[in-house]
XYZ file of N, CA, C and O in Angstrom:
572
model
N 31.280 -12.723 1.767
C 30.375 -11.773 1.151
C 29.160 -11.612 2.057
O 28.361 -12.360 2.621
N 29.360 -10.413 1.954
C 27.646 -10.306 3.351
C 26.453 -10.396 2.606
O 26.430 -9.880 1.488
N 25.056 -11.203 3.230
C 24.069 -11.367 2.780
C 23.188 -10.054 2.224
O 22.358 -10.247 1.335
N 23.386 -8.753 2.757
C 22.869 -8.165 2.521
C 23.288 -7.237 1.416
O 22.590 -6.235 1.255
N 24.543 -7.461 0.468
C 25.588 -7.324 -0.376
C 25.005 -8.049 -1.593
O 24.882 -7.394 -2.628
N 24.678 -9.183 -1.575
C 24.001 -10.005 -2.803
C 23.170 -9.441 -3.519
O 22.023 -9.251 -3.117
N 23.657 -8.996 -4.929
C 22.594 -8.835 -5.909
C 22.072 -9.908 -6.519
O 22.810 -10.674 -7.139
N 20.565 -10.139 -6.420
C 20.090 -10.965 -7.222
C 19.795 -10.859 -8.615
O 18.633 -10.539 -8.865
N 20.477 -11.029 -9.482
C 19.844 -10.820 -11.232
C 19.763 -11.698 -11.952
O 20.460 -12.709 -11.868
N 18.809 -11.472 -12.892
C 19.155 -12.725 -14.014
C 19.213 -11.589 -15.673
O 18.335 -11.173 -16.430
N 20.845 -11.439 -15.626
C 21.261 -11.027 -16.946
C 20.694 -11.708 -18.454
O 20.267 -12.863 -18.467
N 20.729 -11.081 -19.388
C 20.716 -11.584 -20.633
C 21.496 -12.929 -20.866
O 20.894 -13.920 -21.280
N 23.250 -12.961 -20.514
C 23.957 -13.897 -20.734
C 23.580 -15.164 -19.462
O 24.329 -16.130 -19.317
N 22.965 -15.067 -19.045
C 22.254 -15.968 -18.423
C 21.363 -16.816 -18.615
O 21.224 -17.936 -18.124
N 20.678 -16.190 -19.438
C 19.564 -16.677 -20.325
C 20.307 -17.828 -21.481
O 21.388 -17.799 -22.069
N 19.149 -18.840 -21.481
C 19.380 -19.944 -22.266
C 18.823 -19.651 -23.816
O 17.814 -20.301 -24.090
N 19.327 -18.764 -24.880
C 18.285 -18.154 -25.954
C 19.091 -18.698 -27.343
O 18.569 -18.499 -28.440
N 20.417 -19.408 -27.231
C 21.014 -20.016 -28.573
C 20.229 -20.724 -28.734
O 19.572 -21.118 -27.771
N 19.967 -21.192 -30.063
C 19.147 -22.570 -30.816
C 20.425 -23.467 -30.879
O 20.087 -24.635 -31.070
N 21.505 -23.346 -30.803
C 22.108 -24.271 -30.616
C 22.272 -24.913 -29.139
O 22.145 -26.137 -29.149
N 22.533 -24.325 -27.842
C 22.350 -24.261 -26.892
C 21.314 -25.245 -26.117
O 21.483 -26.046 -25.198
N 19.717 -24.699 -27.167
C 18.528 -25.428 -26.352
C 18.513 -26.613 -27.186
O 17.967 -27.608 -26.709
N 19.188 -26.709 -28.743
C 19.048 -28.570 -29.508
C 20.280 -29.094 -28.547
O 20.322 -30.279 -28.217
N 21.076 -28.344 -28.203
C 22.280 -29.553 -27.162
C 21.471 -29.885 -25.799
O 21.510 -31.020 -25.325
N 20.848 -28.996 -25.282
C 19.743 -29.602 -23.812
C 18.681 -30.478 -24.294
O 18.185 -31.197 -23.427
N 18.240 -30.579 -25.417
C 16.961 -31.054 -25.549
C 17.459 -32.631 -26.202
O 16.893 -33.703 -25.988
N 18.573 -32.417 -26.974
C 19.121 -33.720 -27.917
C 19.460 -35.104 -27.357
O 19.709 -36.154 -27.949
N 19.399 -34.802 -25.994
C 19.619 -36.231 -25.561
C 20.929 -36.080 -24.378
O 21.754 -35.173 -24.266
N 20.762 -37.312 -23.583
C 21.748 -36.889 -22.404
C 21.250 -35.572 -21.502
O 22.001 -34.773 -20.943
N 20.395 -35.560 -21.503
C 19.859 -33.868 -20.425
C 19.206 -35.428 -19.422
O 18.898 -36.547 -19.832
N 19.201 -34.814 -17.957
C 18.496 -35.626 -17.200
C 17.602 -34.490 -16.634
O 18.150 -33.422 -16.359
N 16.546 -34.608 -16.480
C 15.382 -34.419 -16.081
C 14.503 -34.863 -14.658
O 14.021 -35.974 -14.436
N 14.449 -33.682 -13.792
C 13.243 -34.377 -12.538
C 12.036 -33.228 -12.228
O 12.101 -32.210 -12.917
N 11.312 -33.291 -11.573
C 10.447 -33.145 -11.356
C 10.091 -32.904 -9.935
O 10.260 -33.850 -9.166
N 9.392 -31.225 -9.229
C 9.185 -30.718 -8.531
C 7.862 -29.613 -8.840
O 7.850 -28.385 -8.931
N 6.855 -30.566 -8.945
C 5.223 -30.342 -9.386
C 4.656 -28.937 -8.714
O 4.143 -28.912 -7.596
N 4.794 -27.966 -9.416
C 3.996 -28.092 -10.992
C 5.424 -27.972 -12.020
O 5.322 -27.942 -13.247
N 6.881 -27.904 -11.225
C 8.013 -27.944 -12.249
C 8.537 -28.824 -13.235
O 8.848 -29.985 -12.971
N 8.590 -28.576 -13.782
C 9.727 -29.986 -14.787
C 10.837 -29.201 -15.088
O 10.874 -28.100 -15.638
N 11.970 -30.081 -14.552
C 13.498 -29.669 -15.061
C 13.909 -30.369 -15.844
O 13.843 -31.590 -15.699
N 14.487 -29.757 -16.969
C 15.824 -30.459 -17.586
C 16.896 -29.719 -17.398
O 16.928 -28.493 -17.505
N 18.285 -30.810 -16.965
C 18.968 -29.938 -17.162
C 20.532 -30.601 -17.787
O 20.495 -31.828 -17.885
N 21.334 -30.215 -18.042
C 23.103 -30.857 -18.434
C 23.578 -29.875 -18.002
O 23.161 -28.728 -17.844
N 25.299 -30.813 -17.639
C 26.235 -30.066 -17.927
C 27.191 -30.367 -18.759
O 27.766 -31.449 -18.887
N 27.375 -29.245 -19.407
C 28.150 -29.446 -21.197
C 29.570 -28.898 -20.588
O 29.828 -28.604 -19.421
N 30.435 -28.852 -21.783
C 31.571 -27.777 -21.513
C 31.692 -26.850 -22.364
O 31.314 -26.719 -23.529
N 32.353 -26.121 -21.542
C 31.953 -24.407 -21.686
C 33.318 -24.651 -22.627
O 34.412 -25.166 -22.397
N 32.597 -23.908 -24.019
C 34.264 -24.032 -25.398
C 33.837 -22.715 -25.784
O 33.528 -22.468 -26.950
N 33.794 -21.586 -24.578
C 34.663 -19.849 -25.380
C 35.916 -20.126 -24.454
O 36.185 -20.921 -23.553
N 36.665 -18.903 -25.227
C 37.826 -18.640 -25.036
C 38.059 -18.265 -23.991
O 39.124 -18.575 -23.457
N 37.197 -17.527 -23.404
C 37.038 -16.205 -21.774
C 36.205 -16.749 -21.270
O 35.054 -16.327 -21.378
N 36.490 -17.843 -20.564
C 35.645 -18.878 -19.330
C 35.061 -17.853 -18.107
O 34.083 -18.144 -17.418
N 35.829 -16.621 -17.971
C 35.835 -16.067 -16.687
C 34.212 -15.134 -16.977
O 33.400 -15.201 -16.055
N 33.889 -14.461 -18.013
C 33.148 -13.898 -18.483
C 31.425 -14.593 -18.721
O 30.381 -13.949 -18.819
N 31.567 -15.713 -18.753
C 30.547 -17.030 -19.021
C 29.834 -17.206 -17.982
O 30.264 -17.408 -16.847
N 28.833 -17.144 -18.283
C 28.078 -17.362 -16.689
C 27.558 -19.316 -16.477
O 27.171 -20.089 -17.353
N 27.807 -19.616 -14.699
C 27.880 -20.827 -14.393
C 26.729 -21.251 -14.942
O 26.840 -22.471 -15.062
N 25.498 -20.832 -15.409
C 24.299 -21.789 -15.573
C 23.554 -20.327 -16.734
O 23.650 -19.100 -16.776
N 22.961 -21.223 -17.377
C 22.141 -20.963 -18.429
C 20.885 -21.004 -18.429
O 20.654 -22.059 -19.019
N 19.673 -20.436 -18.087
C 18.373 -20.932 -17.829
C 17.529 -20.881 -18.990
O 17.998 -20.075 -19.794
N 16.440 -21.437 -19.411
C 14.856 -20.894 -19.815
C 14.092 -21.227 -19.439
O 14.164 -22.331 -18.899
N 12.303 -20.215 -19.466
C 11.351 -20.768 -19.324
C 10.195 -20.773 -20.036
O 9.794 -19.913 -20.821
N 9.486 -22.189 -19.589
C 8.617 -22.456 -20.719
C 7.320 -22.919 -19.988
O 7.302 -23.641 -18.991
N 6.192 -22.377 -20.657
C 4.590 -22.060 -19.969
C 3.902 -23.578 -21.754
O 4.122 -23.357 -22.945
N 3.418 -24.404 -21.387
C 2.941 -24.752 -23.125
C 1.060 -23.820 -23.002
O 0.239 -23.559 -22.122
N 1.190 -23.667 -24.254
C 0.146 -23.417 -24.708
C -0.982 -24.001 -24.020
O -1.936 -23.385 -23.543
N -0.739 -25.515 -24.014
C -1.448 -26.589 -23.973
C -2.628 -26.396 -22.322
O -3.660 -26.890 -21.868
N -1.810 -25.568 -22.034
C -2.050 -25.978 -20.304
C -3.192 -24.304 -19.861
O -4.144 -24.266 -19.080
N -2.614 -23.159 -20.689
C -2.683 -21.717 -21.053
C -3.283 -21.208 -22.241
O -2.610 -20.503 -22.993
N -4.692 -21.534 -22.547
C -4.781 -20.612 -23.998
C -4.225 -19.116 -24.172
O -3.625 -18.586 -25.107
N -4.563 -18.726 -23.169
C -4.089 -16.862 -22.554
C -3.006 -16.548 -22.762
O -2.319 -17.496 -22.383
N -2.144 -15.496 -23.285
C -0.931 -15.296 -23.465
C -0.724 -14.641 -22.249
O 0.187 -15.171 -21.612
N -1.154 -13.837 -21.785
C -1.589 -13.079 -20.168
C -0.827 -14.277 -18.791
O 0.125 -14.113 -18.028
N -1.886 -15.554 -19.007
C -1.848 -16.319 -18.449
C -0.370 -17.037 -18.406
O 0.187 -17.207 -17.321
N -0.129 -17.201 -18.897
C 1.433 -17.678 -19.498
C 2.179 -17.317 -19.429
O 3.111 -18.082 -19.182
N 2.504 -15.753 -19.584
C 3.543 -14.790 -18.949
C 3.707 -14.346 -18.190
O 4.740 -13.689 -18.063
N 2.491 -14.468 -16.921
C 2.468 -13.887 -15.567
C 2.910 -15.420 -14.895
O 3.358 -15.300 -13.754
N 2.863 -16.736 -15.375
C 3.500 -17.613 -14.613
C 5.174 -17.746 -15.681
O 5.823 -18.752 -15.395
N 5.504 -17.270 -16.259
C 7.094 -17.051 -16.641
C 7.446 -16.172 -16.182
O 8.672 -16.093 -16.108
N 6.596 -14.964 -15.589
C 7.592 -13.956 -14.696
C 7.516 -14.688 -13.552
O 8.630 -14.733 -13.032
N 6.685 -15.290 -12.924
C 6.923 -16.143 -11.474
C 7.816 -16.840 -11.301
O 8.426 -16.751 -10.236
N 8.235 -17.844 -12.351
C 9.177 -18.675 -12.948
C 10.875 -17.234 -12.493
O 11.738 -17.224 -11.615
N 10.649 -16.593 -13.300
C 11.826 -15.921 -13.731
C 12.566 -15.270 -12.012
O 13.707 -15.282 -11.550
N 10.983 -14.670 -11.392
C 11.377 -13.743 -10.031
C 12.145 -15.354 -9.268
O 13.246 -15.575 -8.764
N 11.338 -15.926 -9.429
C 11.758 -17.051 -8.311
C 13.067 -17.638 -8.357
O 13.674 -17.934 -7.328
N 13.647 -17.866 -9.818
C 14.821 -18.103 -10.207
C 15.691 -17.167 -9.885
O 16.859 -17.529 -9.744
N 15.483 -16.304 -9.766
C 16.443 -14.728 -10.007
C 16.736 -14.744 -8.407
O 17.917 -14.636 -8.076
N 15.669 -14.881 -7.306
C 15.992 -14.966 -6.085
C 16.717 -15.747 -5.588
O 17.593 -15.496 -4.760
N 16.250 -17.449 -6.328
C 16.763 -18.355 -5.602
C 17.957 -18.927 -6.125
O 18.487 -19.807 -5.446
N 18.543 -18.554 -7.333
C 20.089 -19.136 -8.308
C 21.006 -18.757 -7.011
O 22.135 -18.743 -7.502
N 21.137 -18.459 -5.702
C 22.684 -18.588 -4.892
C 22.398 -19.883 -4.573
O 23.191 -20.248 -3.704
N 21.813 -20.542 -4.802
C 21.171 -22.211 -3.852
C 22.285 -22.879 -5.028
O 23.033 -23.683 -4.471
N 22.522 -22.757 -6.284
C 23.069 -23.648 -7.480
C 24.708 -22.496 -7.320
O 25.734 -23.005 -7.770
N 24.809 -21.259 -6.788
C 26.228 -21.144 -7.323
C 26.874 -21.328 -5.818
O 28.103 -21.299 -5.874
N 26.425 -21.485 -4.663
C 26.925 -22.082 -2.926
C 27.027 -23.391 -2.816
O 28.074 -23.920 -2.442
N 25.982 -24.045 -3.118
C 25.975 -25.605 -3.147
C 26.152 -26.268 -4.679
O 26.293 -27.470 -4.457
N 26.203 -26.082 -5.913
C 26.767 -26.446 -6.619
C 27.638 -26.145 -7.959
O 27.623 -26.495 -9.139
N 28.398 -25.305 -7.122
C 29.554 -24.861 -7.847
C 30.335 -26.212 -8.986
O 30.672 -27.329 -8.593
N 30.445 -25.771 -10.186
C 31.114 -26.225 -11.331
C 32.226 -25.837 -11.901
O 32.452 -24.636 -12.054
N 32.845 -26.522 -12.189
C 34.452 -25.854 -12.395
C 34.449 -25.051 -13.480
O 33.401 -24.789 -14.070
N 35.688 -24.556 -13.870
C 35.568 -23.488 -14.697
C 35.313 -24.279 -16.473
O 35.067 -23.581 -17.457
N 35.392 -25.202 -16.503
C 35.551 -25.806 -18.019
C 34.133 -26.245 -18.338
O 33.864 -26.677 -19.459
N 33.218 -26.147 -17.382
C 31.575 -26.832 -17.295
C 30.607 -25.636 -17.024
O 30.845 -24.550 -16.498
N 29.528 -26.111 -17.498
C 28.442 -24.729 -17.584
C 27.208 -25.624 -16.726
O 27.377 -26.763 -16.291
N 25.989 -24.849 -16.603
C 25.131 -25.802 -16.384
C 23.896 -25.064 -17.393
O 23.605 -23.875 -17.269
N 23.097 -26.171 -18.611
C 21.918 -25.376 -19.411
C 20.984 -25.812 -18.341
O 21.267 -26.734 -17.576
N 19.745 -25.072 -18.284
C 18.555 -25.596 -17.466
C 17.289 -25.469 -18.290
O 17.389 -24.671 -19.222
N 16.201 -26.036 -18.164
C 14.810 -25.315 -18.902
C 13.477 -25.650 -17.859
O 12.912 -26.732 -18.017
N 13.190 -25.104 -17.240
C 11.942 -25.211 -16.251
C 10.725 -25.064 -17.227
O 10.619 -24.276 -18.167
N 9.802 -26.032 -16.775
C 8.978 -26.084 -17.932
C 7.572 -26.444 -16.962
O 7.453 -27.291 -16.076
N 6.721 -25.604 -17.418
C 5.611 -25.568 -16.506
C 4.865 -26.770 -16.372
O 4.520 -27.057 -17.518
N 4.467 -27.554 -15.645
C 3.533 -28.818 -15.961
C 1.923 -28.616 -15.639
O 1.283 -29.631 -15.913
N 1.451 -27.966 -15.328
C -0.046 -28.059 -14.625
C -1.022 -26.764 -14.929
O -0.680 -25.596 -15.115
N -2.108 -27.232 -14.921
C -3.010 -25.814 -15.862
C -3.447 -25.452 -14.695
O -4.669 -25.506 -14.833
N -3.158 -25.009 -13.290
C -3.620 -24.179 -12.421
C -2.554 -23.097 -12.413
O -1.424 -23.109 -12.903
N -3.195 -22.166 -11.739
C -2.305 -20.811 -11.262
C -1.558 -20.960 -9.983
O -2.291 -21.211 -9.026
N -0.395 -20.879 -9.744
C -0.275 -20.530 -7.940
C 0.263 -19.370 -8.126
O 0.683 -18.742 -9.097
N 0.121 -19.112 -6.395
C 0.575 -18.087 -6.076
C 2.171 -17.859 -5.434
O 2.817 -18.742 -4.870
N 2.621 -16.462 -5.667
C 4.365 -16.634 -6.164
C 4.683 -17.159 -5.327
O 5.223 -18.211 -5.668
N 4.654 -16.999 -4.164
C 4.964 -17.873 -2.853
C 5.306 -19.287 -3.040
O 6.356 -19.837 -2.709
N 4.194 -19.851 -3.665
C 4.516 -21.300 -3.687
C 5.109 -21.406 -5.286
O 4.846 -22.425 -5.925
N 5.454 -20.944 -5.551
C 6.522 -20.821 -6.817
C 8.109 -20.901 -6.397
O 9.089 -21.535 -6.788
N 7.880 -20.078 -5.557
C 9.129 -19.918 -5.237
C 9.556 -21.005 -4.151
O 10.682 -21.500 -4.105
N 8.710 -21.254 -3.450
C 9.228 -22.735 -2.615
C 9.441 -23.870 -3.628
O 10.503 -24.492 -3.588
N 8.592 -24.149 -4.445
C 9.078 -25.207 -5.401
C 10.486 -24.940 -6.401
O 11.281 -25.806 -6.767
N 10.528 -23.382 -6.733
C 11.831 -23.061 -7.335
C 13.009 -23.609 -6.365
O 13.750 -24.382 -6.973
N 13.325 -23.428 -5.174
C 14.209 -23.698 -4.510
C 14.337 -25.145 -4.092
O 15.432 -25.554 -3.706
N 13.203 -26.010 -4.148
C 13.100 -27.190 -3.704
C 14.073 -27.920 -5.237
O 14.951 -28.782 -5.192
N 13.595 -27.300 -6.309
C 14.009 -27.782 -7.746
C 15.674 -27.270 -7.982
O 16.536 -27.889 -8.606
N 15.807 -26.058 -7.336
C 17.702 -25.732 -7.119
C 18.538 -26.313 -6.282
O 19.755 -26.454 -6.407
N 17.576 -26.775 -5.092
C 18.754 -27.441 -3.931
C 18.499 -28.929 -4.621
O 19.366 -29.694 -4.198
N 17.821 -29.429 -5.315
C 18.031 -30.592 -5.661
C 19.151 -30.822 -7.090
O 20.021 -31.692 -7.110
N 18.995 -30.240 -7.759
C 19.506 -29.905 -9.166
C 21.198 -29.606 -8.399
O 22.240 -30.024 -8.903
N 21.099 -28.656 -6.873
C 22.562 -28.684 -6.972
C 23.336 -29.613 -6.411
O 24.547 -29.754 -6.582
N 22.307 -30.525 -5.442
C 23.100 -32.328 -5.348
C 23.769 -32.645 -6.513
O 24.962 -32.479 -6.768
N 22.779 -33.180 -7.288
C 22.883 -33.568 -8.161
C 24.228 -33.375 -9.394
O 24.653 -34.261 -10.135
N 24.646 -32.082 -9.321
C 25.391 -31.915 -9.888
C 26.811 -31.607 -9.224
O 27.805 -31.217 -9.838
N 26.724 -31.840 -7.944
C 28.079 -31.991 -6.929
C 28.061 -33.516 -7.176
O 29.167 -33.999 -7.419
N 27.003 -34.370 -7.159
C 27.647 -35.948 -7.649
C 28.133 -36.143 -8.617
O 29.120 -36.879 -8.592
N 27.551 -35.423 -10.295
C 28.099 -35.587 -10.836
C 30.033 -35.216 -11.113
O 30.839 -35.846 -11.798
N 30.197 -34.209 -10.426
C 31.258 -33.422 -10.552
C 32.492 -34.486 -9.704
O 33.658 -34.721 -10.020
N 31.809 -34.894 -8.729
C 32.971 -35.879 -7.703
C 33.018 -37.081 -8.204
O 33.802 -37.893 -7.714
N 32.338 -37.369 -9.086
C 32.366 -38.782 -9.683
C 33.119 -39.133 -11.011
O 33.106 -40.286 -11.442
């Protein structure tokens, strides 16, 4: 596939938005690391629809807390940073860590730090947090 051929998107079915979905990432067994100002959680579950082919390999959300953001402004201009950066950088998780067809991957990037950056360095930490996340889940897969 030629590089200049790659669409980058992040569809709806991509999106991590079941409540069942985010109590199975959040319930326990999710492993979690850290690429500051990021926090990841993430699993891999198995994928139980019928039409595996249709399912997309990874599931994302993102999350800004209040805590860090009184501003709703503030909060959604670093979840679109979150979102562009993901949207660019998800070939890093489907090249280097491809999952078989019976496994999904949920994710939730979760903001840690009450400063602003700029997208630039969003996006270097997004990719630093995908090429690690996709080790990670080539060990799990060979093991």
């Amino acid at each position: 596939m030629d590089v200049e051929n790659v669409r980058h998107t992040l569809r709806k079915s991509q999106r991590l938005t079941s409540r069942q979905e985010i109590d199975e990432l959040f319930s326990g067994g999710s492993k979690a690391l850290t690429v500051h100002p990021l926090r990841v959680v993430y699993k891999i579950v198995s994928n139980e629809s019928d039409d595996k082919t249709q399912q997309p390999q990874a599931k994302v959300m993102f999350s800004v807390p209040k805590k860090f953001f009184k501003r709703a402004v503030k909060r959604n201009r670093i979840k679109r940073q979150m979102r562009e950066a993901y949207r660019n950088s998800n070939d890093i998780l489907t090249t280097n860590g491809k999952t078989d067809n019976g496994k999904q991957l949920l994710m939730a990037f979760i903001w840690t730090d009450d400063q602003l950056l700029t997208t630039d360095k969003v996006t270097a930490r997004m990719q630093q947090a995908l090429t690690r996340i996709a080790e990670k889940c080539r060990q799990h897969l060979t093991s």
